[in-house]
mmCIF file with all atom_site columns, C-alpha atoms in Angstrom:
data_model
loop_
_atom_site.group_PDB
_atom_site.id
_atom_site.type_symbol
_atom_site.label_atom_id
_atom_site.label_alt_id
_atom_site.label_comp_id
_atom_site.label_asym_id
_atom_site.label_entity_id
_atom_site.label_seq_id
_atom_site.pdbx_PDB_ins_code
_atom_site.Cartn_x
_atom_site.Cartn_y
_atom_site.Cartn_z
_atom_site.occupancy
_atom_site.B_iso_or_equiv
_atom_site.pdbx_formal_charge
_atom_site.auth_seq_id
_atom_site.auth_comp_id
_atom_site.auth_asym_id
_atom_site.auth_atom_id
_atom_site.pdbx_PDB_model_num
ATOM 1   C CA . MET H 1 1   ? 109.844 97.659  112.721 1.00 0.00 ? 26  MET H CA 1
ATOM 2   C CA . ASN H 1 2   ? 107.671 98.837  109.982 1.00 0.00 ? 27  ASN H CA 1
ATOM 3   C CA . SER H 1 3   ? 105.026 97.141  109.731 1.00 0.00 ? 28  SER H CA 1
ATOM 4   C CA . GLY H 1 4   ? 103.164 98.714  107.057 1.00 0.00 ? 29  GLY H CA 1
ATOM 5   C CA . MET H 1 5   ? 103.714 95.731  104.304 1.00 0.00 ? 30  MET H CA 1
ATOM 6   C CA . LEU H 1 6   ? 102.988 93.251  106.653 1.00 0.00 ? 31  LEU H CA 1
ATOM 7   C CA . GLU H 1 7   ? 99.344  94.900  108.040 1.00 0.00 ? 32  GLU H CA 1
ATOM 8   C CA . ALA H 1 8   ? 99.177  95.239  104.519 1.00 0.00 ? 33  ALA H CA 1
ATOM 9   C CA . ILE H 1 9   ? 99.172  91.616  103.786 1.00 0.00 ? 34  ILE H CA 1
ATOM 10  C CA . LEU H 1 10  ? 97.054  90.167  106.330 1.00 0.00 ? 35  LEU H CA 1
ATOM 11  C CA . TYR H 1 11  ? 94.256  92.277  104.913 1.00 0.00 ? 36  TYR H CA 1
ATOM 12  C CA . CYS H 1 12  ? 94.731  91.224  101.669 1.00 0.00 ? 37  CYS H CA 1
ATOM 13  C CA . LEU H 1 13  ? 94.831  87.245  103.191 1.00 0.00 ? 38  LEU H CA 1
ATOM 14  C CA . GLN H 1 14  ? 91.138  88.296  105.526 1.00 0.00 ? 39  GLN H CA 1
ATOM 15  C CA . PHE H 1 15  ? 89.145  86.431  103.200 1.00 0.00 ? 40  PHE H CA 1
ATOM 16  C CA . SER H 1 16  ? 91.721  83.931  102.124 1.00 0.00 ? 41  SER H CA 1
ATOM 17  C CA . ARG H 1 17  ? 90.688  80.089  103.351 1.00 0.00 ? 42  ARG H CA 1
ATOM 18  C CA . GLU H 1 18  ? 93.735  78.712  103.104 1.00 0.00 ? 43  GLU H CA 1
ATOM 19  C CA . LEU H 1 19  ? 97.473  80.267  102.273 1.00 0.00 ? 44  LEU H CA 1
ATOM 20  C CA . GLY H 1 20  ? 98.637  77.759  99.884  1.00 0.00 ? 45  GLY H CA 1
ATOM 21  C CA . ASP H 1 21  ? 100.311 78.647  96.636  1.00 0.00 ? 46  ASP H CA 1
ATOM 22  C CA . GLU H 1 22  ? 97.901  80.173  95.070  1.00 0.00 ? 47  GLU H CA 1
ATOM 23  C CA . GLU H 1 23  ? 97.629  82.574  97.280  1.00 0.00 ? 48  GLU H CA 1
ATOM 24  C CA . VAL H 1 24  ? 101.713 82.740  97.158  1.00 0.00 ? 49  VAL H CA 1
ATOM 25  C CA . GLU H 1 25  ? 100.869 83.396  93.439  1.00 0.00 ? 50  GLU H CA 1
ATOM 26  C CA . ARG H 1 26  ? 98.506  86.046  93.901  1.00 0.00 ? 51  ARG H CA 1
ATOM 27  C CA . ILE H 1 27  ? 100.380 88.367  96.509  1.00 0.00 ? 52  ILE H CA 1
ATOM 28  C CA . SER H 1 28  ? 103.636 87.497  94.697  1.00 0.00 ? 53  SER H CA 1
ATOM 29  C CA . ARG H 1 29  ? 102.232 89.157  91.849  1.00 0.00 ? 54  ARG H CA 1
ATOM 30  C CA . MET H 1 30  ? 100.050 92.378  93.457  1.00 0.00 ? 55  MET H CA 1
ATOM 31  C CA . ILE H 1 31  ? 103.587 93.159  94.789  1.00 0.00 ? 56  ILE H CA 1
ATOM 32  C CA . LEU H 1 32  ? 105.140 93.518  91.309  1.00 0.00 ? 57  LEU H CA 1
ATOM 33  C CA . GLU H 1 33  ? 102.221 94.690  89.407  1.00 0.00 ? 58  GLU H CA 1
ATOM 34  C CA . GLN H 1 34  ? 100.502 97.022  92.152  1.00 0.00 ? 59  GLN H CA 1
ATOM 35  C CA . PRO H 1 35  ? 102.850 97.863  94.732  1.00 0.00 ? 60  PRO H CA 1
ATOM 36  C CA . PHE H 1 36  ? 101.768 98.755  98.279  1.00 0.00 ? 61  PHE H CA 1
ATOM 37  C CA . SER H 1 37  ? 101.788 102.033 99.518  1.00 0.00 ? 62  SER H CA 1
ATOM 38  C CA . ASP H 1 38  ? 103.623 103.443 96.730  1.00 0.00 ? 63  ASP H CA 1
ATOM 39  C CA . LEU H 1 39  ? 106.893 101.408 97.648  1.00 0.00 ? 64  LEU H CA 1
ATOM 40  C CA . THR H 1 40  ? 109.183 99.982  95.021  1.00 0.00 ? 65  THR H CA 1
ATOM 41  C CA . THR H 1 41  ? 109.707 95.694  94.992  1.00 0.00 ? 66  THR H CA 1
ATOM 42  C CA . GLU H 1 42  ? 112.864 95.663  96.792  1.00 0.00 ? 67  GLU H CA 1
ATOM 43  C CA . GLU H 1 43  ? 111.528 98.124  99.498  1.00 0.00 ? 68  GLU H CA 1
ATOM 44  C CA . GLN H 1 44  ? 108.591 95.316  99.620  1.00 0.00 ? 69  GLN H CA 1
ATOM 45  C CA . TYR H 1 45  ? 110.859 92.680  99.475  1.00 0.00 ? 70  TYR H CA 1
ATOM 46  C CA . ALA H 1 46  ? 112.596 94.096  102.372 1.00 0.00 ? 71  ALA H CA 1
ATOM 47  C CA . GLY H 1 47  ? 109.516 94.664  104.693 1.00 0.00 ? 72  GLY H CA 1
ATOM 48  C CA . ILE H 1 48  ? 108.563 90.993  104.811 1.00 0.00 ? 73  ILE H CA 1
ATOM 49  C CA . GLU H 1 49  ? 112.054 90.494  105.613 1.00 0.00 ? 74  GLU H CA 1
ATOM 50  C CA . ALA H 1 50  ? 112.036 92.665  108.347 1.00 0.00 ? 75  ALA H CA 1
ATOM 51  C CA . ALA H 1 51  ? 108.631 91.134  109.383 1.00 0.00 ? 76  ALA H CA 1
ATOM 52  C CA . VAL H 1 52  ? 110.053 87.298  109.276 1.00 0.00 ? 77  VAL H CA 1
ATOM 53  C CA . ALA H 1 53  ? 113.197 88.618  111.155 1.00 0.00 ? 78  ALA H CA 1
ATOM 54  C CA . VAL H 1 54  ? 110.935 89.560  114.311 1.00 0.00 ? 79  VAL H CA 1
ATOM 55  C CA . ASP H 1 55  ? 111.028 87.573  117.024 1.00 0.00 ? 80  ASP H CA 1
ATOM 56  C CA . ALA H 1 56  ? 107.289 88.042  117.698 1.00 0.00 ? 81  ALA H CA 1
ATOM 57  C CA . TRP H 1 57  ? 104.598 90.155  116.582 1.00 0.00 ? 82  TRP H CA 1
ATOM 58  C CA . GLU H 1 58  ? 102.729 92.572  118.866 1.00 0.00 ? 83  GLU H CA 1
ATOM 59  C CA . LYS H 1 59  ? 99.908  92.133  116.980 1.00 0.00 ? 84  LYS H CA 1
ATOM 60  C CA . ASP H 1 60  ? 96.442  91.540  117.603 1.00 0.00 ? 85  ASP H CA 1
ATOM 61  C CA . LEU H 1 61  ? 95.655  88.610  115.012 1.00 0.00 ? 86  LEU H CA 1
ATOM 62  C CA . SER H 1 62  ? 92.071  87.892  116.213 1.00 0.00 ? 87  SER H CA 1
ATOM 63  C CA . TRP H 1 63  ? 90.441  89.588  113.364 1.00 0.00 ? 88  TRP H CA 1
ATOM 64  C CA . GLN H 1 64  ? 92.133  86.722  111.103 1.00 0.00 ? 89  GLN H CA 1
ATOM 65  C CA . PRO H 1 65  ? 91.055  83.432  110.101 1.00 0.00 ? 90  PRO H CA 1
ATOM 66  C CA . HIS H 1 66  ? 95.099  82.620  110.008 1.00 0.00 ? 91  HIS H CA 1
ATOM 67  C CA . ASP H 1 67  ? 97.255  82.259  113.401 1.00 0.00 ? 92  ASP H CA 1
ATOM 68  C CA . GLU H 1 68  ? 100.617 83.752  113.189 1.00 0.00 ? 93  GLU H CA 1
ATOM 69  C CA . PRO H 1 69  ? 102.577 80.624  112.278 1.00 0.00 ? 94  PRO H CA 1
ATOM 70  C CA . SER H 1 70  ? 100.607 79.992  109.810 1.00 0.00 ? 95  SER H CA 1
ATOM 71  C CA . VAL H 1 71  ? 101.255 83.627  108.404 1.00 0.00 ? 96  VAL H CA 1
ATOM 72  C CA . ARG H 1 72  ? 104.960 83.638  109.221 1.00 0.00 ? 97  ARG H CA 1
ATOM 73  C CA . ASN H 1 73  ? 104.929 80.187  106.813 1.00 0.00 ? 98  ASN H CA 1
ATOM 74  C CA . PHE H 1 74  ? 103.417 81.994  104.184 1.00 0.00 ? 99  PHE H CA 1
ATOM 75  C CA . LEU H 1 75  ? 105.798 85.347  104.281 1.00 0.00 ? 100 LEU H CA 1
ATOM 76  C CA . ARG H 1 76  ? 108.634 82.708  104.182 1.00 0.00 ? 101 ARG H CA 1
ATOM 77  C CA . ARG H 1 77  ? 107.030 81.127  101.128 1.00 0.00 ? 102 ARG H CA 1
ATOM 78  C CA . LEU H 1 78  ? 106.382 84.478  99.726  1.00 0.00 ? 103 LEU H CA 1
ATOM 79  C CA . LEU H 1 79  ? 110.045 85.950  99.828  1.00 0.00 ? 104 LEU H CA 1
ATOM 80  C CA . GLU H 1 80  ? 111.188 82.365  98.089  1.00 0.00 ? 105 GLU H CA 1
ATOM 81  C CA . ARG H 1 81  ? 108.383 82.613  95.139  1.00 0.00 ? 106 ARG H CA 1
ATOM 82  C CA . LEU H 1 82  ? 109.740 86.848  95.183  1.00 0.00 ? 107 LEU H CA 1
ATOM 83  C CA . ASP H 1 83  ? 113.314 85.235  95.421  1.00 0.00 ? 108 ASP H CA 1
ATOM 84  C CA . ALA H 1 84  ? 112.388 82.942  92.196  1.00 0.00 ? 109 ALA H CA 1
ATOM 85  C CA . LEU H 1 85  ? 110.565 85.696  90.204  1.00 0.00 ? 110 LEU H CA 1
ATOM 86  C CA . ARG H 1 86  ? 113.525 87.711  90.047  1.00 0.00 ? 111 ARG H CA 1
ATOM 87  C CA . PRO H 1 87  ? 115.000 89.652  88.132  1.00 0.00 ? 112 PRO H CA 1
ATOM 88  C CA . TRP H 1 88  ? 112.025 91.713  89.325  1.00 0.00 ? 113 TRP H CA 1
ATOM 89  C CA . GLN H 1 89  ? 110.777 93.908  86.537  1.00 0.00 ? 114 GLN H CA 1
ATOM 90  C CA . GLU H 1 90  ? 108.744 97.463  87.063  1.00 0.00 ? 115 GLU H CA 1
ATOM 91  C CA . PRO H 1 91  ? 105.610 97.607  87.471  1.00 0.00 ? 116 PRO H CA 1
ATOM 92  C CA . PRO H 1 92  ? 103.158 99.357  85.375  1.00 0.00 ? 117 PRO H CA 1
ATOM 93  C CA . PHE H 1 93  ? 103.382 102.180 87.164  1.00 0.00 ? 118 PHE H CA 1
ATOM 94  C CA . ARG H 1 94  ? 103.726 103.184 90.262  1.00 0.00 ? 119 ARG H CA 1
ATOM 95  C CA . SER H 1 95  ? 102.592 106.525 92.413  1.00 0.00 ? 120 SER H CA 1
ATOM 96  C CA . LEU H 1 96  ? 105.913 108.873 93.244  1.00 0.00 ? 121 LEU H CA 1
ATOM 97  C CA . GLY H 1 97  ? 103.849 111.082 95.988  1.00 0.00 ? 122 GLY H CA 1
ATOM 98  C CA . LEU H 1 98  ? 103.708 114.713 95.399  1.00 0.00 ? 123 LEU H CA 1
ATOM 99  C CA . SER H 1 99  ? 107.045 115.845 96.482  1.00 0.00 ? 124 SER H CA 1
ATOM 100 C CA . ARG H 1 100 ? 107.713 116.995 93.349  1.00 0.00 ? 125 ARG H CA 1
ATOM 101 C CA . TRP H 1 101 ? 104.424 118.560 92.580  1.00 0.00 ? 126 TRP H CA 1
ATOM 102 C CA . GLN H 1 102 ? 106.074 122.345 91.413  1.00 0.00 ? 127 GLN H CA 1
ATOM 103 C CA . GLU H 1 103 ? 107.987 120.951 88.952  1.00 0.00 ? 128 GLU H CA 1
ATOM 104 C CA . PHE H 1 104 ? 104.674 119.090 87.571  1.00 0.00 ? 129 PHE H CA 1
ATOM 105 C CA . LYS H 1 105 ? 102.564 122.166 87.846  1.00 0.00 ? 130 LYS H CA 1
ATOM 106 C CA . HIS H 1 106 ? 104.512 124.039 85.764  1.00 0.00 ? 131 HIS H CA 1
ATOM 107 C CA . GLY H 1 107 ? 105.410 121.160 83.248  1.00 0.00 ? 132 GLY H CA 1
ATOM 108 C CA . THR H 1 108 ? 103.909 120.527 79.482  1.00 0.00 ? 133 THR H CA 1
ATOM 109 C CA . PRO H 1 109 ? 100.147 119.626 79.286  1.00 0.00 ? 134 PRO H CA 1
ATOM 110 C CA . LEU H 1 110 ? 99.869  116.663 77.163  1.00 0.00 ? 135 LEU H CA 1
ATOM 111 C CA . ALA H 1 111 ? 96.106  115.279 77.058  1.00 0.00 ? 136 ALA H CA 1
ATOM 112 C CA . HIS H 1 112 ? 92.861  116.288 78.513  1.00 0.00 ? 137 HIS H CA 1
ATOM 113 C CA . VAL H 1 113 ? 91.372  113.088 80.539  1.00 0.00 ? 138 VAL H CA 1
ATOM 114 C CA . GLN H 1 114 ? 88.058  112.431 80.667  1.00 0.00 ? 139 GLN H CA 1
ATOM 115 C CA . LEU H 1 115 ? 87.485  110.259 84.425  1.00 0.00 ? 140 LEU H CA 1
ATOM 116 C CA . TYR H 1 116 ? 85.729  107.774 85.640  1.00 0.00 ? 141 TYR H CA 1
ATOM 117 C CA . SER H 1 117 ? 83.977  107.947 89.112  1.00 0.00 ? 142 SER H CA 1
ATOM 118 C CA . PRO H 1 118 ? 86.680  106.851 91.569  1.00 0.00 ? 143 PRO H CA 1
ATOM 119 C CA . ALA H 1 119 ? 84.400  103.736 92.474  1.00 0.00 ? 144 ALA H CA 1
ATOM 120 C CA . GLN H 1 120 ? 85.056  102.754 88.498  1.00 0.00 ? 145 GLN H CA 1
ATOM 121 C CA . ASP H 1 121 ? 88.829  104.213 88.333  1.00 0.00 ? 146 ASP H CA 1
ATOM 122 C CA . GLN H 1 122 ? 91.750  103.663 89.885  1.00 0.00 ? 147 GLN H CA 1
ATOM 123 C CA . MET H 1 123 ? 93.579  107.430 88.692  1.00 0.00 ? 148 MET H CA 1
ATOM 124 C CA . HIS H 1 124 ? 90.346  108.855 90.228  1.00 0.00 ? 149 HIS H CA 1
ATOM 125 C CA . ALA H 1 125 ? 90.508  106.967 93.256  1.00 0.00 ? 150 ALA H CA 1
ATOM 126 C CA . ARG H 1 126 ? 94.478  107.325 93.745  1.00 0.00 ? 151 ARG H CA 1
ATOM 127 C CA . LEU H 1 127 ? 93.831  111.337 93.192  1.00 0.00 ? 152 LEU H CA 1
ATOM 128 C CA . ARG H 1 128 ? 94.588  113.475 96.319  1.00 0.00 ? 153 ARG H CA 1
ATOM 129 C CA . THR H 1 129 ? 94.645  117.195 96.815  1.00 0.00 ? 154 THR H CA 1
ATOM 130 C CA . VAL H 1 130 ? 97.771  118.874 97.466  1.00 0.00 ? 155 VAL H CA 1
ATOM 131 C CA . PRO H 1 131 ? 98.513  119.786 100.667 1.00 0.00 ? 156 PRO H CA 1
ATOM 132 C CA . GLU H 1 132 ? 98.855  123.976 101.012 1.00 0.00 ? 157 GLU H CA 1
ATOM 133 C CA . ASP H 1 133 ? 97.797  123.926 97.395  1.00 0.00 ? 158 ASP H CA 1
ATOM 134 C CA . GLN H 1 134 ? 95.909  127.692 97.250  1.00 0.00 ? 159 GLN H CA 1
ATOM 135 C CA . HIS H 1 135 ? 93.517  125.816 94.637  1.00 0.00 ? 160 HIS H CA 1
ATOM 136 C CA . ARG H 1 136 ? 93.147  122.741 96.477  1.00 0.00 ? 161 ARG H CA 1
ATOM 137 C CA . LEU H 1 137 ? 94.034  120.867 93.211  1.00 0.00 ? 162 LEU H CA 1
ATOM 138 C CA . ARG H 1 138 ? 94.094  117.169 93.443  1.00 0.00 ? 163 ARG H CA 1
ATOM 139 C CA . ALA H 1 139 ? 96.601  115.632 91.613  1.00 0.00 ? 164 ALA H CA 1
ATOM 140 C CA . LEU H 1 140 ? 98.233  111.674 91.132  1.00 0.00 ? 165 LEU H CA 1
ATOM 141 C CA . VAL H 1 141 ? 102.279 111.540 89.313  1.00 0.00 ? 166 VAL H CA 1
ATOM 142 C CA . LEU H 1 142 ? 103.273 108.544 88.388  1.00 0.00 ? 167 LEU H CA 1
ATOM 143 C CA . ARG H 1 143 ? 106.026 106.338 87.069  1.00 0.00 ? 168 ARG H CA 1
ATOM 144 C CA . LEU H 1 144 ? 105.355 104.656 84.225  1.00 0.00 ? 169 LEU H CA 1
ATOM 145 C CA . ARG H 1 145 ? 107.255 101.273 83.294  1.00 0.00 ? 170 ARG H CA 1
ATOM 146 C CA . SER H 1 146 ? 108.257 102.693 79.873  1.00 0.00 ? 171 SER H CA 1
ATOM 147 C CA . GLY H 1 147 ? 110.295 105.435 82.133  1.00 0.00 ? 172 GLY H CA 1
ATOM 148 C CA . ASP H 1 148 ? 108.148 108.357 81.478  1.00 0.00 ? 173 ASP H CA 1
ATOM 149 C CA . GLU H 1 149 ? 107.114 110.348 84.419  1.00 0.00 ? 174 GLU H CA 1
ATOM 150 C CA . VAL H 1 150 ? 103.427 111.970 84.368  1.00 0.00 ? 175 VAL H CA 1
ATOM 151 C CA . ALA H 1 151 ? 101.243 113.735 86.587  1.00 0.00 ? 176 ALA H CA 1
ATOM 152 C CA . LEU H 1 152 ? 97.329  113.483 86.348  1.00 0.00 ? 177 LEU H CA 1
ATOM 153 C CA . VAL H 1 153 ? 95.782  116.659 87.964  1.00 0.00 ? 178 VAL H CA 1
ATOM 154 C CA . ALA H 1 154 ? 92.335  117.749 88.480  1.00 0.00 ? 179 ALA H CA 1
ATOM 155 C CA . PRO H 1 155 ? 90.037  120.754 90.085  1.00 0.00 ? 180 PRO H CA 1
ATOM 156 C CA . PRO H 1 156 ? 89.038  120.165 93.629  1.00 0.00 ? 181 PRO H CA 1
ATOM 157 C CA . LEU H 1 157 ? 85.465  117.880 94.101  1.00 0.00 ? 182 LEU H CA 1
ATOM 158 C CA . PRO H 1 158 ? 82.667  118.166 92.904  1.00 0.00 ? 183 PRO H CA 1
ATOM 159 C CA . ASN H 1 159 ? 83.960  120.313 89.460  1.00 0.00 ? 184 ASN H CA 1
ATOM 160 C CA . GLY H 1 160 ? 83.420  117.379 87.346  1.00 0.00 ? 185 GLY H CA 1
ATOM 161 C CA . ASP H 1 161 ? 85.381  114.474 85.960  1.00 0.00 ? 186 ASP H CA 1
ATOM 162 C CA . ASP H 1 162 ? 88.023  116.573 83.593  1.00 0.00 ? 187 ASP H CA 1
ATOM 163 C CA . ALA H 1 163 ? 91.605  115.860 84.111  1.00 0.00 ? 188 ALA H CA 1
ATOM 164 C CA . VAL H 1 164 ? 94.702  117.155 82.856  1.00 0.00 ? 189 VAL H CA 1
ATOM 165 C CA . LEU H 1 165 ? 97.991  114.497 81.952  1.00 0.00 ? 190 LEU H CA 1
ATOM 166 C CA . MET H 1 166 ? 101.266 116.343 82.638  1.00 0.00 ? 191 MET H CA 1
ATOM 167 C CA . ALA H 1 167 ? 105.110 115.928 82.070  1.00 0.00 ? 192 ALA H CA 1
ATOM 168 C CA . VAL H 1 168 ? 107.994 118.062 82.564  1.00 0.00 ? 193 VAL H CA 1
ATOM 169 C CA . PRO H 1 169 ? 111.066 119.093 80.073  1.00 0.00 ? 194 PRO H CA 1
ATOM 170 C CA . PRO H 1 170 ? 112.672 117.709 78.765  1.00 0.00 ? 195 PRO H CA 1
ATOM 171 C CA . HIS H 1 171 ? 110.373 114.021 78.114  1.00 0.00 ? 196 HIS H CA 1
ATOM 172 C CA . ARG H 1 172 ? 109.602 112.091 75.306  1.00 0.00 ? 197 ARG H CA 1
ATOM 173 C CA . PRO H 1 173 ? 107.278 113.329 72.407  1.00 0.00 ? 198 PRO H CA 1
ATOM 174 C CA . ALA H 1 174 ? 103.825 113.967 73.663  1.00 0.00 ? 199 ALA H CA 1
ATOM 175 C CA . GLN H 1 175 ? 102.192 111.496 71.892  1.00 0.00 ? 200 GLN H CA 1
ATOM 176 C CA . LYS H 1 176 ? 105.229 108.665 73.158  1.00 0.00 ? 201 LYS H CA 1
ATOM 177 C CA . VAL H 1 177 ? 104.063 109.941 76.068  1.00 0.00 ? 202 VAL H CA 1
ATOM 178 C CA . ILE H 1 178 ? 100.442 109.466 76.412  1.00 0.00 ? 203 ILE H CA 1
ATOM 179 C CA . GLU H 1 179 ? 100.696 105.921 74.393  1.00 0.00 ? 204 GLU H CA 1
ATOM 180 C CA . ALA H 1 180 ? 102.837 104.736 77.417  1.00 0.00 ? 205 ALA H CA 1
ATOM 181 C CA . PHE H 1 181 ? 99.841  106.140 79.765  1.00 0.00 ? 206 PHE H CA 1
ATOM 182 C CA . LEU H 1 182 ? 97.178  104.198 77.951  1.00 0.00 ? 207 LEU H CA 1
ATOM 183 C CA . ILE H 1 183 ? 99.258  100.623 77.582  1.00 0.00 ? 208 ILE H CA 1
ATOM 184 C CA . HIS H 1 184 ? 100.611 101.577 81.504  1.00 0.00 ? 209 HIS H CA 1
ATOM 185 C CA . THR H 1 185 ? 97.235  102.241 83.017  1.00 0.00 ? 210 THR H CA 1
ATOM 186 C CA . GLY H 1 186 ? 94.952  100.432 80.732  1.00 0.00 ? 211 GLY H CA 1
ATOM 187 C CA . TYR H 1 187 ? 93.139  103.600 80.472  1.00 0.00 ? 212 TYR H CA 1
ATOM 188 C CA . PRO H 1 188 ? 90.580  103.449 77.670  1.00 0.00 ? 213 PRO H CA 1
ATOM 189 C CA . PRO H 1 189 ? 92.187  105.308 74.957  1.00 0.00 ? 214 PRO H CA 1
ATOM 190 C CA . GLY H 1 190 ? 88.048  107.139 73.963  1.00 0.00 ? 215 GLY H CA 1
ATOM 191 C CA . ARG H 1 191 ? 88.928  109.183 77.386  1.00 0.00 ? 216 ARG H CA 1
ATOM 192 C CA . VAL H 1 192 ? 92.453  111.180 76.025  1.00 0.00 ? 217 VAL H CA 1
ATOM 193 C CA . SER H 1 193 ? 92.368  113.558 73.572  1.00 0.00 ? 218 SER H CA 1
ATOM 194 C CA . PRO H 1 194 ? 96.390  114.949 73.500  1.00 0.00 ? 219 PRO H CA 1
ATOM 195 C CA . ALA H 1 195 ? 96.658  118.507 73.643  1.00 0.00 ? 220 ALA H CA 1
ATOM 196 C CA . GLY H 1 196 ? 96.117  121.181 71.392  1.00 0.00 ? 221 GLY H CA 1
ATOM 197 C CA . ARG H 1 197 ? 95.168  124.697 70.349  1.00 0.00 ? 222 ARG H CA 1
ATOM 198 C CA . ARG H 1 198 ? 92.354  125.757 72.928  1.00 0.00 ? 223 ARG H CA 1
ATOM 199 C CA . TRP H 1 199 ? 91.811  121.949 73.111  1.00 0.00 ? 224 TRP H CA 1
ATOM 200 C CA . TRP H 1 200 ? 91.018  122.871 77.354  1.00 0.00 ? 225 TRP H CA 1
ATOM 201 C CA . GLY H 1 201 ? 88.791  125.658 76.457  1.00 0.00 ? 226 GLY H CA 1
ATOM 202 C CA . ARG H 1 202 ? 86.595  123.359 74.349  1.00 0.00 ? 227 ARG H CA 1
ATOM 203 C CA . ARG H 1 203 ? 85.796  121.061 77.008  1.00 0.00 ? 228 ARG H CA 1
ATOM 204 C CA . SER H 1 204 ? 85.772  122.859 80.313  1.00 0.00 ? 229 SER H CA 1
ATOM 205 C CA . GLY H 1 205 ? 84.743  126.286 79.849  1.00 0.00 ? 230 GLY H CA 1
ATOM 206 C CA . GLY H 1 206 ? 87.375  128.471 78.596  1.00 0.00 ? 231 GLY H CA 1
ATOM 207 C CA . THR H 1 207 ? 91.071  127.527 80.998  1.00 0.00 ? 232 THR H CA 1
ATOM 208 C CA . LEU H 1 208 ? 93.221  124.723 82.784  1.00 0.00 ? 233 LEU H CA 1
ATOM 209 C CA . PRO H 1 209 ? 92.242  124.155 85.780  1.00 0.00 ? 234 PRO H CA 1
ATOM 210 C CA . PRO H 1 210 ? 93.099  127.395 87.915  1.00 0.00 ? 235 PRO H CA 1
ATOM 211 C CA . GLY H 1 211 ? 96.355  127.214 88.861  1.00 0.00 ? 236 GLY H CA 1
ATOM 212 C CA . LEU H 1 212 ? 98.831  124.997 86.645  1.00 0.00 ? 237 LEU H CA 1
ATOM 213 C CA . ARG H 1 213 ? 99.859  128.127 84.624  1.00 0.00 ? 238 ARG H CA 1
ATOM 214 C CA . ASP H 1 214 ? 100.152 130.936 87.201  1.00 0.00 ? 239 ASP H CA 1
#
């Protein structure tokens, strides 16, 4: 059994004194709005089902304030609540990993994004160094609830807090995609500037992050 979902839920419950209906609602909303490990809702649901189906967990729960029967009961109620919330809406945004990195690397720059520090900015915190990229660019590829797919790309640390929002043609008009990014990520509009002539040069000294326009 892949215990990833069980471990993620246990982590979220470790400070919960009771596993009542409020906790069921909280975790169900997390699953629908803030997917664990970039999984779809269906994949998360299947992971919970798999955990419930196992007769005995080979897992140390000594660090948990809740015993196995209590957690199993919670998971069953969680599945029931998720069923009651069908049909499931797409989450506001979901990471797609970096398997399509080359497409986005040579895509269309849509906007400049001024990042906050990772501690204050979940988009910045989610950026990952692209494996085997010679420029060590950091990226995050997202599917937005609108259906748009975008990448947020930034230079390696500690080279400032500038990033570029990119899309792969064909895509909707740039302003529509930018609006969807703002709506579904909750990013402050004042930190996102649509692309324009020499737009990056005015902000970062002359060029896009190395490697984007090979």
